mmCIF file of C-alpha atoms and ligand atoms in Angstrom:
data_model
loop_
_atom_site.group_PDB
_atom_site.id
_atom_site.type_symbol
_atom_site.label_atom_id
_atom_site.label_comp_id
_atom_site.label_asym_id
_atom_site.label_seq_id
_atom_site.Cartn_x
_atom_site.Cartn_y
_atom_site.Cartn_z
ATOM 1 C CA MET A 1122 95.723 75.697 112.409
ATOM 2 C CA LYS A 1123 93.812 79.000 112.532
ATOM 3 C CA VAL A 1124 94.824 81.712 110.102
ATOM 4 C CA VAL A 1125 93.624 85.172 109.117
ATOM 5 C CA GLN A 1126 94.610 86.136 105.573
ATOM 6 C CA LYS A 1127 94.340 89.770 104.609
ATOM 7 C CA TYR A 1128 94.398 90.797 100.954
ATOM 8 C CA GLY A 1129 95.130 94.433 100.161
ATOM 9 C CA GLY A 1130 93.926 96.665 97.344
ATOM 10 C CA THR A 1131 96.139 95.397 94.514
ATOM 11 C CA SER A 1132 95.623 91.787 95.634
ATOM 12 C CA VAL A 1133 91.872 92.219 95.010
ATOM 13 C CA GLY A 1134 92.466 94.707 92.188
ATOM 14 C CA SER A 1135 90.817 92.763 89.363
ATOM 15 C CA PRO A 1136 88.578 89.740 88.737
ATOM 16 C CA GLU A 1137 91.720 87.695 87.933
ATOM 17 C CA ARG A 1138 93.296 88.600 91.249
ATOM 18 C CA MET A 1139 90.129 87.594 93.074
ATOM 19 C CA ARG A 1140 90.074 84.277 91.243
ATOM 20 C CA ALA A 1141 93.714 83.763 92.223
ATOM 21 C CA ILE A 1142 92.790 84.263 95.890
ATOM 22 C CA ALA A 1143 89.979 81.737 95.526
ATOM 23 C CA LYS A 1144 92.267 79.171 93.867
ATOM 24 C CA ARG A 1145 94.788 79.552 96.675
ATOM 25 C CA ALA A 1146 92.056 79.207 99.309
ATOM 26 C CA ALA A 1147 90.676 76.101 97.568
ATOM 27 C CA ARG A 1148 94.111 74.495 97.460
ATOM 28 C CA GLN A 1149 94.757 75.311 101.104
ATOM 29 C CA PHE A 1150 91.304 74.121 102.122
ATOM 30 C CA SER A 1151 91.880 70.754 100.422
ATOM 31 C CA GLU A 1152 95.211 70.566 102.262
ATOM 32 C CA GLY A 1153 93.391 70.939 105.575
ATOM 33 C CA LEU A 1154 93.326 74.699 106.236
ATOM 34 C CA VAL A 1155 89.669 74.766 107.217
ATOM 35 C CA HIS A 1156 90.039 77.507 109.843
ATOM 36 C CA ASN A 1157 90.818 80.362 107.525
ATOM 37 C CA ALA A 1158 89.230 83.807 107.653
ATOM 38 C CA ILE A 1159 89.846 86.187 104.763
ATOM 39 C CA VAL A 1160 89.883 89.969 105.301
ATOM 40 C CA VAL A 1161 89.786 92.220 102.237
ATOM 41 C CA SER A 1162 90.438 95.861 101.376
ATOM 42 C CA ALA A 1163 88.666 97.825 98.698
ATOM 43 C CA MET A 1164 89.890 97.256 95.142
ATOM 44 C CA ALA A 1165 93.013 99.319 94.346
ATOM 45 C CA GLY A 1166 92.165 102.994 93.892
ATOM 46 C CA GLU A 1167 88.560 102.580 95.029
ATOM 47 C CA THR A 1168 88.851 104.229 98.446
ATOM 48 C CA ASN A 1169 90.633 107.214 96.889
ATOM 49 C CA ARG A 1170 87.787 107.515 94.416
ATOM 50 C CA LEU A 1171 85.206 107.470 97.219
ATOM 51 C CA VAL A 1172 87.116 110.019 99.314
ATOM 52 C CA ASP A 1173 87.272 112.255 96.286
ATOM 53 C CA LEU A 1174 83.532 111.910 95.672
ATOM 54 C CA VAL A 1175 82.754 112.948 99.233
ATOM 55 C CA ARG A 1176 84.993 116.007 98.836
ATOM 56 C CA GLN A 1177 83.249 116.971 95.617
ATOM 57 C CA VAL A 1178 79.816 116.670 97.161
ATOM 58 C CA ASN A 1179 80.667 118.418 100.411
ATOM 59 C CA PRO A 1180 84.194 119.138 101.620
ATOM 60 C CA SER A 1181 82.876 119.469 105.158
ATOM 61 C CA ALA A 1182 80.682 116.389 105.181
ATOM 62 C CA SER A 1183 79.959 115.033 108.645
ATOM 63 C CA PRO A 1184 82.381 112.317 109.765
ATOM 64 C CA ARG A 1185 79.460 109.918 109.903
ATOM 65 C CA ALA A 1186 78.442 110.537 106.295
ATOM 66 C CA TYR A 1187 82.079 110.449 105.182
ATOM 67 C CA ASP A 1188 82.665 107.054 106.799
ATOM 68 C CA MET A 1189 79.434 105.651 105.376
ATOM 69 C CA ALA A 1190 80.618 106.535 101.877
ATOM 70 C CA VAL A 1191 84.288 105.547 102.079
ATOM 71 C CA ALA A 1192 83.589 102.229 103.831
ATOM 72 C CA ALA A 1193 81.653 101.081 100.758
ATOM 73 C CA GLY A 1194 84.671 99.918 98.746
ATOM 74 C CA GLU A 1195 85.239 96.953 101.034
ATOM 75 C CA GLN A 1196 81.670 95.708 100.573
ATOM 76 C CA VAL A 1197 82.258 95.210 96.861
ATOM 77 C CA SER A 1198 85.454 93.237 97.520
ATOM 78 C CA VAL A 1199 83.740 91.014 100.087
ATOM 79 C CA GLY A 1200 80.950 90.152 97.656
ATOM 80 C CA LEU A 1201 83.287 89.513 94.740
ATOM 81 C CA VAL A 1202 85.832 87.439 96.658
ATOM 82 C CA SER A 1203 82.976 85.394 98.164
ATOM 83 C CA ALA A 1204 81.630 84.795 94.668
ATOM 84 C CA ALA A 1205 85.106 83.768 93.499
ATOM 85 C CA LEU A 1206 85.365 81.251 96.360
ATOM 86 C CA GLU A 1207 81.987 79.823 95.347
ATOM 87 C CA SER A 1208 83.223 79.328 91.819
ATOM 88 C CA GLU A 1209 85.972 77.126 93.274
ATOM 89 C CA GLY A 1210 83.360 74.993 95.012
ATOM 90 C CA LEU A 1211 83.948 76.528 98.422
ATOM 91 C CA ARG A 1212 81.268 77.928 100.710
ATOM 92 C CA ALA A 1213 81.857 81.545 101.637
ATOM 93 C CA LEU A 1214 80.271 83.660 104.353
ATOM 94 C CA PRO A 1215 80.449 87.319 103.281
ATOM 95 C CA LEU A 1216 80.545 89.673 106.283
ATOM 96 C CA LEU A 1217 80.529 93.442 106.655
ATOM 97 C CA GLY A 1218 82.043 94.919 109.807
ATOM 98 C CA HIS A 1219 78.728 95.299 111.602
ATOM 99 C CA GLN A 1220 77.649 91.758 110.732
ATOM 100 C CA LEU A 1221 80.716 90.486 112.538
ATOM 101 C CA GLY A 1222 80.049 92.778 115.484
ATOM 102 C CA ILE A 1223 83.250 94.773 114.880
ATOM 103 C CA VAL A 1224 82.339 97.418 117.432
ATOM 104 C CA THR A 1225 84.500 100.530 117.523
ATOM 105 C CA ASN A 1226 84.531 103.788 119.426
ATOM 106 C CA ASP A 1227 82.933 106.758 117.690
ATOM 107 C CA ALA A 1228 86.142 108.455 116.513
ATOM 108 C CA HIS A 1229 85.070 108.479 112.864
ATOM 109 C CA SER A 1230 87.870 108.020 110.289
ATOM 110 C CA ARG A 1231 90.269 106.766 112.945
ATOM 111 C CA ALA A 1232 88.066 104.523 115.034
ATOM 112 C CA ARG A 1233 89.509 101.923 117.369
ATOM 113 C CA ILE A 1234 88.139 98.407 117.535
ATOM 114 C CA GLN A 1235 86.675 97.459 120.903
ATOM 115 C CA SER A 1236 85.246 94.012 120.264
ATOM 116 C CA ILE A 1237 84.606 91.407 117.608
ATOM 117 C CA ARG A 1238 82.131 88.514 117.689
ATOM 118 C CA ARG A 1239 84.360 85.504 117.477
ATOM 119 C CA ASP A 1240 81.358 83.137 117.523
ATOM 120 C CA VAL A 1241 80.258 84.317 114.073
ATOM 121 C CA ILE A 1242 83.514 83.079 112.557
ATOM 122 C CA GLU A 1243 83.547 79.883 114.597
ATOM 123 C CA ASN A 1244 80.012 79.069 113.485
ATOM 124 C CA ALA A 1245 81.012 79.588 109.873
ATOM 125 C CA TRP A 1246 83.960 77.231 110.318
ATOM 126 C CA ARG A 1247 81.745 74.618 111.972
ATOM 127 C CA ASN A 1248 79.539 74.776 108.895
ATOM 128 C CA GLY A 1249 82.483 74.340 106.551
ATOM 129 C CA MET A 1250 82.410 77.947 105.354
ATOM 130 C CA ILE A 1251 85.215 80.441 104.776
ATOM 131 C CA PRO A 1252 84.310 83.839 106.247
ATOM 132 C CA VAL A 1253 85.182 86.811 104.024
ATOM 133 C CA VAL A 1254 85.331 89.971 106.109
ATOM 134 C CA ALA A 1255 85.348 93.651 105.149
ATOM 135 C CA GLY A 1256 88.467 95.315 106.508
ATOM 136 C CA PHE A 1257 88.689 99.007 107.413
ATOM 137 C CA GLN A 1258 85.136 99.296 108.778
ATOM 138 C CA GLY A 1259 83.282 98.870 112.029
ATOM 139 C CA VAL A 1260 80.160 100.068 113.771
ATOM 140 C CA THR A 1261 79.628 102.113 116.922
ATOM 141 C CA ALA A 1262 77.432 101.027 119.793
ATOM 142 C CA ASP A 1263 74.904 103.522 118.305
ATOM 143 C CA ASN A 1264 74.917 101.737 114.968
ATOM 144 C CA ALA A 1265 76.944 104.279 112.975
ATOM 145 C CA ILE A 1266 79.397 102.937 110.391
ATOM 146 C CA THR A 1267 82.990 103.881 111.194
ATOM 147 C CA THR A 1268 86.349 103.476 109.453
ATOM 148 C CA LEU A 1269 89.719 102.842 111.052
ATOM 149 C CA GLY A 1270 91.819 105.312 109.051
ATOM 150 C CA ARG A 1271 93.504 104.899 105.679
ATOM 151 C CA GLY A 1272 95.351 101.621 105.436
ATOM 152 C CA GLY A 1273 93.283 100.313 108.342
ATOM 153 C CA SER A 1274 92.348 96.921 106.946
ATOM 154 C CA ASP A 1275 95.711 95.555 108.148
ATOM 155 C CA THR A 1276 94.523 96.508 111.605
ATOM 156 C CA SER A 1277 91.154 94.803 111.043
ATOM 157 C CA ALA A 1278 92.980 91.601 110.129
ATOM 158 C CA VAL A 1279 95.238 91.628 113.168
ATOM 159 C CA ALA A 1280 92.328 92.465 115.481
ATOM 160 C CA LEU A 1281 90.385 89.520 114.073
ATOM 161 C CA ALA A 1282 93.409 87.221 114.439
ATOM 162 C CA VAL A 1283 93.761 88.300 118.061
ATOM 163 C CA ALA A 1284 90.037 87.803 118.743
ATOM 164 C CA LEU A 1285 90.215 84.308 117.241
ATOM 165 C CA GLU A 1286 93.513 83.464 118.945
ATOM 166 C CA ALA A 1287 94.773 82.565 115.483
ATOM 167 C CA ASP A 1288 98.204 81.065 114.911
ATOM 168 C CA LEU A 1289 99.185 83.845 112.555
ATOM 169 C CA CYS A 1290 97.963 86.757 110.511
ATOM 170 C CA GLU A 1291 99.072 86.913 106.917
ATOM 171 C CA ILE A 1292 99.262 90.271 105.124
ATOM 172 C CA ASN A 1293 99.062 89.668 101.377
ATOM 173 C CA THR A 1294 100.233 92.670 99.429
ATOM 174 C CA ASP A 1295 102.204 93.574 96.296
ATOM 175 C CA VAL A 1296 105.680 93.385 97.829
ATOM 176 C CA ASP A 1297 107.373 90.317 99.236
ATOM 177 C CA GLY A 1298 108.086 91.763 102.637
ATOM 178 C CA VAL A 1299 109.920 94.455 104.517
ATOM 179 C CA TYR A 1300 113.247 95.759 103.191
ATOM 180 C CA SER A 1301 116.217 97.337 104.903
ATOM 181 C CA ALA A 1302 115.473 100.546 102.931
ATOM 182 C CA ASP A 1303 113.161 101.643 100.160
ATOM 183 C CA PRO A 1304 114.457 99.584 97.173
ATOM 184 C CA ARG A 1305 113.476 102.400 94.805
ATOM 185 C CA VAL A 1306 115.949 104.682 96.556
ATOM 186 C CA VAL A 1307 118.652 102.362 97.848
ATOM 187 C CA LYS A 1308 119.545 99.768 95.223
ATOM 188 C CA ALA A 1309 121.356 97.552 97.719
ATOM 189 C CA ALA A 1310 118.284 97.346 99.991
ATOM 190 C CA ARG A 1311 117.956 93.859 101.445
ATOM 191 C CA HIS A 1312 114.907 91.730 102.067
ATOM 192 C CA ILE A 1313 114.428 91.047 105.777
ATOM 193 C CA PRO A 1314 113.232 87.447 106.346
ATOM 194 C CA LYS A 1315 112.449 87.886 110.036
ATOM 195 C CA MET A 1316 112.247 90.847 112.343
ATOM 196 C CA ASP A 1317 111.017 91.696 115.813
ATOM 197 C CA TYR A 1318 107.939 93.822 116.523
ATOM 198 C CA GLU A 1319 109.890 96.776 117.861
ATOM 199 C CA SER A 1320 111.919 97.317 114.700
ATOM 200 C CA ALA A 1321 108.853 96.671 112.532
ATOM 201 C CA LEU A 1322 106.888 99.236 114.506
ATOM 202 C CA GLU A 1323 109.610 101.860 114.255
ATOM 203 C CA MET A 1324 109.973 101.237 110.543
ATOM 204 C CA ALA A 1325 106.212 101.374 109.968
ATOM 205 C CA SER A 1326 105.912 104.618 111.933
ATOM 206 C CA LEU A 1327 108.938 106.096 110.200
ATOM 207 C CA GLY A 1328 107.555 105.817 106.726
ATOM 208 C CA SER A 1329 108.108 102.270 105.470
ATOM 209 C CA LYS A 1330 104.777 101.904 103.684
ATOM 210 C CA VAL A 1331 104.390 98.138 103.959
ATOM 211 C CA LEU A 1332 102.416 97.954 107.192
ATOM 212 C CA HIS A 1333 100.069 100.251 109.046
ATOM 213 C CA PRO A 1334 101.712 101.223 112.374
ATOM 214 C CA ARG A 1335 98.557 100.430 114.373
ATOM 215 C CA CYS A 1336 98.468 96.910 113.009
ATOM 216 C CA VAL A 1337 102.037 96.267 114.159
ATOM 217 C CA GLU A 1338 101.275 97.842 117.529
ATOM 218 C CA LEU A 1339 98.330 95.512 118.012
ATOM 219 C CA ALA A 1340 100.279 92.457 116.839
ATOM 220 C CA ALA A 1341 103.106 93.353 119.236
ATOM 221 C CA LYS A 1342 100.746 93.785 122.153
ATOM 222 C CA TYR A 1343 99.267 90.305 121.693
ATOM 223 C CA ARG A 1344 102.412 88.732 120.226
ATOM 224 C CA MET A 1345 100.494 87.728 117.116
ATOM 225 C CA PRO A 1346 102.935 86.541 114.410
ATOM 226 C CA LEU A 1347 102.605 88.550 111.191
ATOM 227 C CA VAL A 1348 103.673 87.342 107.774
ATOM 228 C CA VAL A 1349 104.010 89.789 104.897
ATOM 229 C CA ARG A 1350 103.921 88.099 101.492
ATOM 230 C CA ASN A 1351 103.350 89.055 97.884
ATOM 231 C CA SER A 1352 100.026 87.689 96.665
ATOM 232 C CA PHE A 1353 101.394 87.716 93.105
ATOM 233 C CA ASP A 1354 104.169 85.260 94.056
ATOM 234 C CA ALA A 1355 104.232 81.474 94.288
ATOM 235 C CA GLU A 1356 103.736 79.853 97.676
ATOM 236 C CA GLU A 1357 107.457 79.074 98.110
ATOM 237 C CA ALA A 1358 108.543 82.677 97.522
ATOM 238 C CA ARG A 1359 110.237 84.611 100.293
ATOM 239 C CA ARG A 1360 108.282 86.643 102.820
ATOM 240 C CA THR A 1361 108.913 88.604 106.021
ATOM 241 C CA TRP A 1362 107.978 87.204 109.408
ATOM 242 C CA ILE A 1363 107.379 89.696 112.179
ATOM 243 C CA MET A 1364 107.477 87.903 115.496
ATOM 244 C CA PRO A 1365 109.532 87.629 118.677
ATOM 245 C CA LEU A 1366 113.142 86.669 117.978
ATOM 246 C CA THR A 1367 114.839 83.865 119.879
ATOM 247 C CA THR A 1368 117.682 84.939 122.173
ATOM 248 C CA GLU A 1369 120.256 83.756 119.633
ATOM 249 C CA GLU A 1370 118.528 85.580 116.785
ATOM 250 C CA ALA A 1371 118.392 88.752 118.871
ATOM 251 C CA LEU A 1372 122.095 88.500 119.662
ATOM 252 C CA GLU A 1373 122.980 87.931 116.045
ATOM 253 C CA SER A 1374 120.725 90.640 114.676
ATOM 254 C CA PRO A 1375 122.540 93.511 112.989
ATOM 255 C CA VAL A 1376 122.999 96.793 114.843
ATOM 256 C CA VAL A 1377 120.807 98.482 112.266
ATOM 257 C CA THR A 1378 117.878 96.595 110.746
ATOM 258 C CA GLY A 1379 116.790 99.280 108.338
ATOM 259 C CA VAL A 1380 116.973 102.855 107.196
ATOM 260 C CA SER A 1381 113.710 104.687 106.594
ATOM 261 C CA THR A 1382 112.766 108.023 105.180
ATOM 262 C CA THR A 1383 109.739 110.247 105.625
ATOM 263 C CA LYS A 1384 109.408 113.064 103.136
ATOM 264 C CA ALA A 1385 107.217 116.180 103.078
ATOM 265 C CA VAL A 1386 108.153 117.301 106.557
ATOM 266 C CA ALA A 1387 107.789 120.896 107.741
ATOM 267 C CA ARG A 1388 109.449 122.568 110.705
ATOM 268 C CA ILE A 1389 107.808 125.233 112.848
ATOM 269 C CA THR A 1390 109.751 127.370 115.288
ATOM 270 C CA VAL A 1391 108.045 129.321 118.053
ATOM 271 C CA GLU A 1392 110.278 131.826 119.810
ATOM 272 C CA GLY A 1393 110.066 134.417 122.498
ATOM 273 C CA PHE A 1394 107.920 133.045 125.287
ATOM 274 C CA ASP A 1395 108.316 133.452 128.988
ATOM 275 C CA PRO A 1396 109.602 130.380 130.824
ATOM 276 C CA ASN A 1397 107.051 130.880 133.612
ATOM 277 C CA THR A 1398 103.960 130.312 131.489
ATOM 278 C CA THR A 1399 101.993 127.238 130.538
ATOM 279 C CA ILE A 1400 102.625 128.004 126.923
ATOM 280 C CA LEU A 1401 104.289 124.706 126.003
ATOM 281 C CA LYS A 1402 101.338 122.771 127.348
ATOM 282 C CA ASP A 1403 98.800 125.131 125.723
ATOM 283 C CA LEU A 1404 100.629 125.088 122.432
ATOM 284 C CA PHE A 1405 100.790 121.327 122.082
ATOM 285 C CA GLN A 1406 97.252 120.885 123.396
ATOM 286 C CA ARG A 1407 95.895 123.202 120.708
ATOM 287 C CA ILE A 1408 97.917 121.429 118.066
ATOM 288 C CA ALA A 1409 96.635 118.052 119.238
ATOM 289 C CA GLU A 1410 93.069 119.370 119.101
ATOM 290 C CA ALA A 1411 93.740 120.283 115.478
ATOM 291 C CA ASP A 1412 94.511 116.576 114.965
ATOM 292 C CA THR A 1413 98.114 117.073 113.974
ATOM 293 C CA ASN A 1414 100.805 114.610 114.928
ATOM 294 C CA VAL A 1415 103.807 116.533 116.102
ATOM 295 C CA ASP A 1416 107.012 114.673 115.550
ATOM 296 C CA VAL A 1417 110.531 115.817 116.457
ATOM 297 C CA ILE A 1418 110.506 118.470 119.199
ATOM 298 C CA VAL A 1419 113.559 120.482 120.197
ATOM 299 C CA HIS A 1420 113.169 122.857 123.112
ATOM 300 C CA ASP A 1421 115.842 125.359 124.057
ATOM 301 C CA ARG A 1422 115.612 126.372 127.640
ATOM 302 C CA HIS A 1423 117.734 129.454 127.944
ATOM 303 C CA PRO A 1424 119.185 130.671 131.282
ATOM 304 C CA ARG A 1425 116.782 132.224 133.783
ATOM 305 C CA GLY A 1426 115.118 135.389 132.677
ATOM 306 C CA HIS A 1427 115.585 134.723 128.994
ATOM 307 C CA LEU A 1428 112.808 133.985 126.583
ATOM 308 C CA GLN A 1429 112.538 130.424 125.335
ATOM 309 C CA SER A 1430 111.990 128.774 122.003
ATOM 310 C CA VAL A 1431 110.702 125.463 120.711
ATOM 311 C CA GLY A 1432 111.019 123.865 117.293
ATOM 312 C CA PHE A 1433 109.067 120.873 116.041
ATOM 313 C CA THR A 1434 108.117 119.084 112.869
ATOM 314 C CA VAL A 1435 104.744 118.185 111.372
ATOM 315 C CA PRO A 1436 103.729 116.594 108.062
ATOM 316 C CA THR A 1437 103.681 119.361 105.430
ATOM 317 C CA GLU A 1438 100.024 118.621 104.725
ATOM 318 C CA ASP A 1439 99.221 119.560 108.348
ATOM 319 C CA LEU A 1440 101.229 122.794 108.299
ATOM 320 C CA GLU A 1441 98.339 125.208 107.703
ATOM 321 C CA LYS A 1442 96.073 123.848 110.403
ATOM 322 C CA THR A 1443 98.984 123.718 112.844
ATOM 323 C CA LEU A 1444 99.825 127.363 112.198
ATOM 324 C CA ALA A 1445 96.158 128.246 112.696
ATOM 325 C CA ALA A 1446 96.200 126.416 116.042
ATOM 326 C CA ILE A 1447 99.296 128.391 117.091
ATOM 327 C CA ARG A 1448 97.702 131.701 116.045
ATOM 328 C CA SER A 1449 94.719 130.874 118.246
ATOM 329 C CA ILE A 1450 96.861 131.164 121.391
ATOM 330 C CA GLN A 1451 98.756 134.296 120.417
ATOM 331 C CA SER A 1452 96.315 136.443 122.370
ATOM 332 C CA SER A 1453 96.822 134.490 125.626
ATOM 333 C CA PRO A 1454 98.829 136.070 128.467
ATOM 334 C CA GLY A 1455 102.589 135.984 127.872
ATOM 335 C CA CYS A 1456 102.193 135.218 124.188
ATOM 336 C CA ALA A 1457 102.106 138.711 122.760
ATOM 337 C CA ASN A 1458 105.690 138.548 121.478
ATOM 338 C CA LEU A 1459 105.605 135.050 120.057
ATOM 339 C CA GLN A 1460 107.472 134.766 116.805
ATOM 340 C CA VAL A 1461 106.475 131.918 114.592
ATOM 341 C CA SER A 1462 108.458 130.811 111.577
ATOM 342 C CA GLN A 1463 108.219 127.805 109.316
ATOM 343 C CA GLU A 1464 110.257 125.887 106.817
ATOM 344 C CA THR A 1465 109.102 123.241 104.339
ATOM 345 C CA GLY A 1466 110.972 120.877 102.018
ATOM 346 C CA LEU A 1467 112.437 118.746 104.795
ATOM 347 C CA ALA A 1468 112.641 115.010 105.396
ATOM 348 C CA LYS A 1469 113.358 112.678 108.260
ATOM 349 C CA VAL A 1470 115.942 109.941 107.829
ATOM 350 C CA SER A 1471 116.271 107.253 110.493
ATOM 351 C CA ALA A 1472 118.312 104.180 111.288
ATOM 352 C CA VAL A 1473 116.430 101.538 113.283
ATOM 353 C CA GLY A 1474 117.620 98.438 115.077
ATOM 354 C CA VAL A 1475 117.281 96.694 118.430
ATOM 355 C CA GLY A 1476 121.028 96.020 118.217
ATOM 356 C CA MET A 1477 121.648 99.691 119.063
ATOM 357 C CA ARG A 1478 120.791 98.878 122.657
ATOM 358 C CA SER A 1479 123.925 96.821 123.081
ATOM 359 C CA HIS A 1480 126.305 98.598 120.697
ATOM 360 C CA SER A 1481 127.917 101.914 121.379
ATOM 361 C CA GLY A 1482 129.260 104.307 118.791
ATOM 362 C CA VAL A 1483 126.269 104.102 116.448
ATOM 363 C CA ALA A 1484 125.568 107.829 116.717
ATOM 364 C CA GLY A 1485 129.189 108.683 115.936
ATOM 365 C CA ARG A 1486 129.111 106.577 112.765
ATOM 366 C CA PHE A 1487 125.655 107.905 111.844
ATOM 367 C CA PHE A 1488 126.678 111.566 111.948
ATOM 368 C CA GLY A 1489 130.118 110.793 110.543
ATOM 369 C CA VAL A 1490 128.736 109.409 107.290
ATOM 370 C CA LEU A 1491 126.239 112.235 106.939
ATOM 371 C CA GLU A 1492 129.005 114.758 107.395
ATOM 372 C CA GLY A 1493 131.149 112.922 104.840
ATOM 373 C CA ALA A 1494 128.259 113.106 102.374
ATOM 374 C CA GLU A 1495 127.733 116.792 103.164
ATOM 375 C CA VAL A 1496 124.175 116.273 104.353
ATOM 376 C CA PRO A 1497 123.202 119.114 106.695
ATOM 377 C CA VAL A 1498 121.532 117.850 109.866
ATOM 378 C CA LEU A 1499 118.871 120.248 111.177
ATOM 379 C CA MET A 1500 117.362 118.367 114.104
ATOM 380 C CA ILE A 1501 118.103 115.102 115.886
ATOM 381 C CA THR A 1502 116.024 112.721 117.927
ATOM 382 C CA THR A 1503 116.885 109.315 119.295
ATOM 383 C CA SER A 1504 115.338 106.426 121.179
ATOM 384 C CA GLU A 1505 116.862 103.216 122.465
ATOM 385 C CA ILE A 1506 116.506 101.609 119.048
ATOM 386 C CA LYS A 1507 116.650 104.455 116.546
ATOM 387 C CA ILE A 1508 118.426 107.625 115.503
ATOM 388 C CA SER A 1509 116.483 110.098 113.372
ATOM 389 C CA CYS A 1510 117.501 113.382 111.901
ATOM 390 C CA ILE A 1511 115.781 116.091 109.926
ATOM 391 C CA VAL A 1512 117.575 116.970 106.685
ATOM 392 C CA PRO A 1513 116.695 118.959 103.563
ATOM 393 C CA GLU A 1514 114.382 116.833 101.431
ATOM 394 C CA ALA A 1515 116.763 117.196 98.492
ATOM 395 C CA SER A 1516 119.483 115.369 100.497
ATOM 396 C CA ALA A 1517 117.224 112.659 101.932
ATOM 397 C CA ASP A 1518 117.887 109.969 99.343
ATOM 398 C CA ARG A 1519 121.644 110.514 99.516
ATOM 399 C CA ALA A 1520 121.477 110.332 103.311
ATOM 400 C CA ALA A 1521 119.556 107.038 103.164
ATOM 401 C CA GLN A 1522 122.053 105.680 100.657
ATOM 402 C CA VAL A 1523 125.178 106.479 102.687
ATOM 403 C CA LEU A 1524 123.630 105.295 105.958
ATOM 404 C CA HIS A 1525 122.639 102.030 104.316
ATOM 405 C CA ASP A 1526 126.162 101.619 102.890
ATOM 406 C CA GLU A 1527 127.624 102.220 106.326
ATOM 407 C CA PHE A 1528 125.443 99.912 108.409
ATOM 408 C CA LEU A 1529 124.027 97.235 106.115
HETATM 409 N N1 LIG B 3050 90.621 100.612 101.616
HETATM 410 C C1 LIG B 3050 91.173 101.360 102.716
HETATM 411 C C2 LIG B 3050 92.202 102.348 102.217
HETATM 412 O O1 LIG B 3050 92.451 102.440 101.038
HETATM 413 C C3 LIG B 3050 91.723 100.487 103.782
HETATM 414 C C4 LIG B 3050 92.935 99.682 103.398
HETATM 415 O O2 LIG B 3050 93.188 99.509 102.213
HETATM 416 O O3 LIG B 3050 93.623 99.199 104.275
HETATM 417 O O4 LIG B 3050 92.742 103.064 103.006
HETATM 418 MG MG1 MG B 3051 97.482 98.792 102.936
#
């Protein structure tokens, strides 16, 4: 069996935790798991500390310098976990991203992995060694250190598992899996033992903090089974499997798998533009150039001859740069009368489930319970497997609670 085991920040957060990883690896090695590659994050809090240092030194540091500094946390973890393995009598091969040929594109701070040298790991295994790999980092073809974006070591682990054609990729963290809602908000939230990639991806993108959306996307693309487990728990403890469901499992799966919430959402409304201009395209191009992810978009196309309007949401932290991007097109033709307004203090609440495909009436129940709980719905967006709405942030927890009560 070939396995990639990723350990996140809290799982490598102290010397004791590192020794616990080594003890587990030693036990598994003696039980025959000789094809194991370990991927580690920086120790808990370390990447934040490094990001903060860069900001203090130079808030507009070049992306290359920034990545060089923030990628450093993983190096410490690799060295320490390797040393811990040695103390258990194992042979470790410590590897930074570039030593494993983790080549990425040059989009610093959000680089994408292009290739990994599988032979380096296979050689280590042939020599009875356990490779310990730095997550989060890579190197460009021009030899610059890159990082994959915050939370990116999950993605490193899945990419390595795919490159190795591993049997599974294990994500060791400080929770025992994915829940049907945030257990801090919804007390009745249930542990999900097994879920399909689609629901996992929606839930990751919609704010469930357990997995990085890109890691789920990559796992889905290559159908790599993911296991989320708590590294503080015993081996027999429950965990969440993310993998294709059998036909029976899919048929039996609940209409709604989970309810997720994203807070700190802002809404921008742009009104008063001529329908015969390229303004929508220009607007969203500028916003994309400002590196903002636009979420829910509602466009009102009024009857011929009337001016149009568009409303959309962005993370509150991106509000200022988005407004600046919009201002930059206000001098273009047809944009003189643009009115821009904004609203903060919003949240997005969503219900996700592949079962929605085959069940009707979900939307009716969804809006019915929100109405019953007097939660004002400001915007709505749906896909085949989810319904999301924008609500005031102050009502978000209540909305999640009543939706969970209704569907789960
Ligand atoms: N250490 C990096 C971060 O804090 C990567 C990761 O933990 O996944 O974002
Ligand atoms: Mg993480």
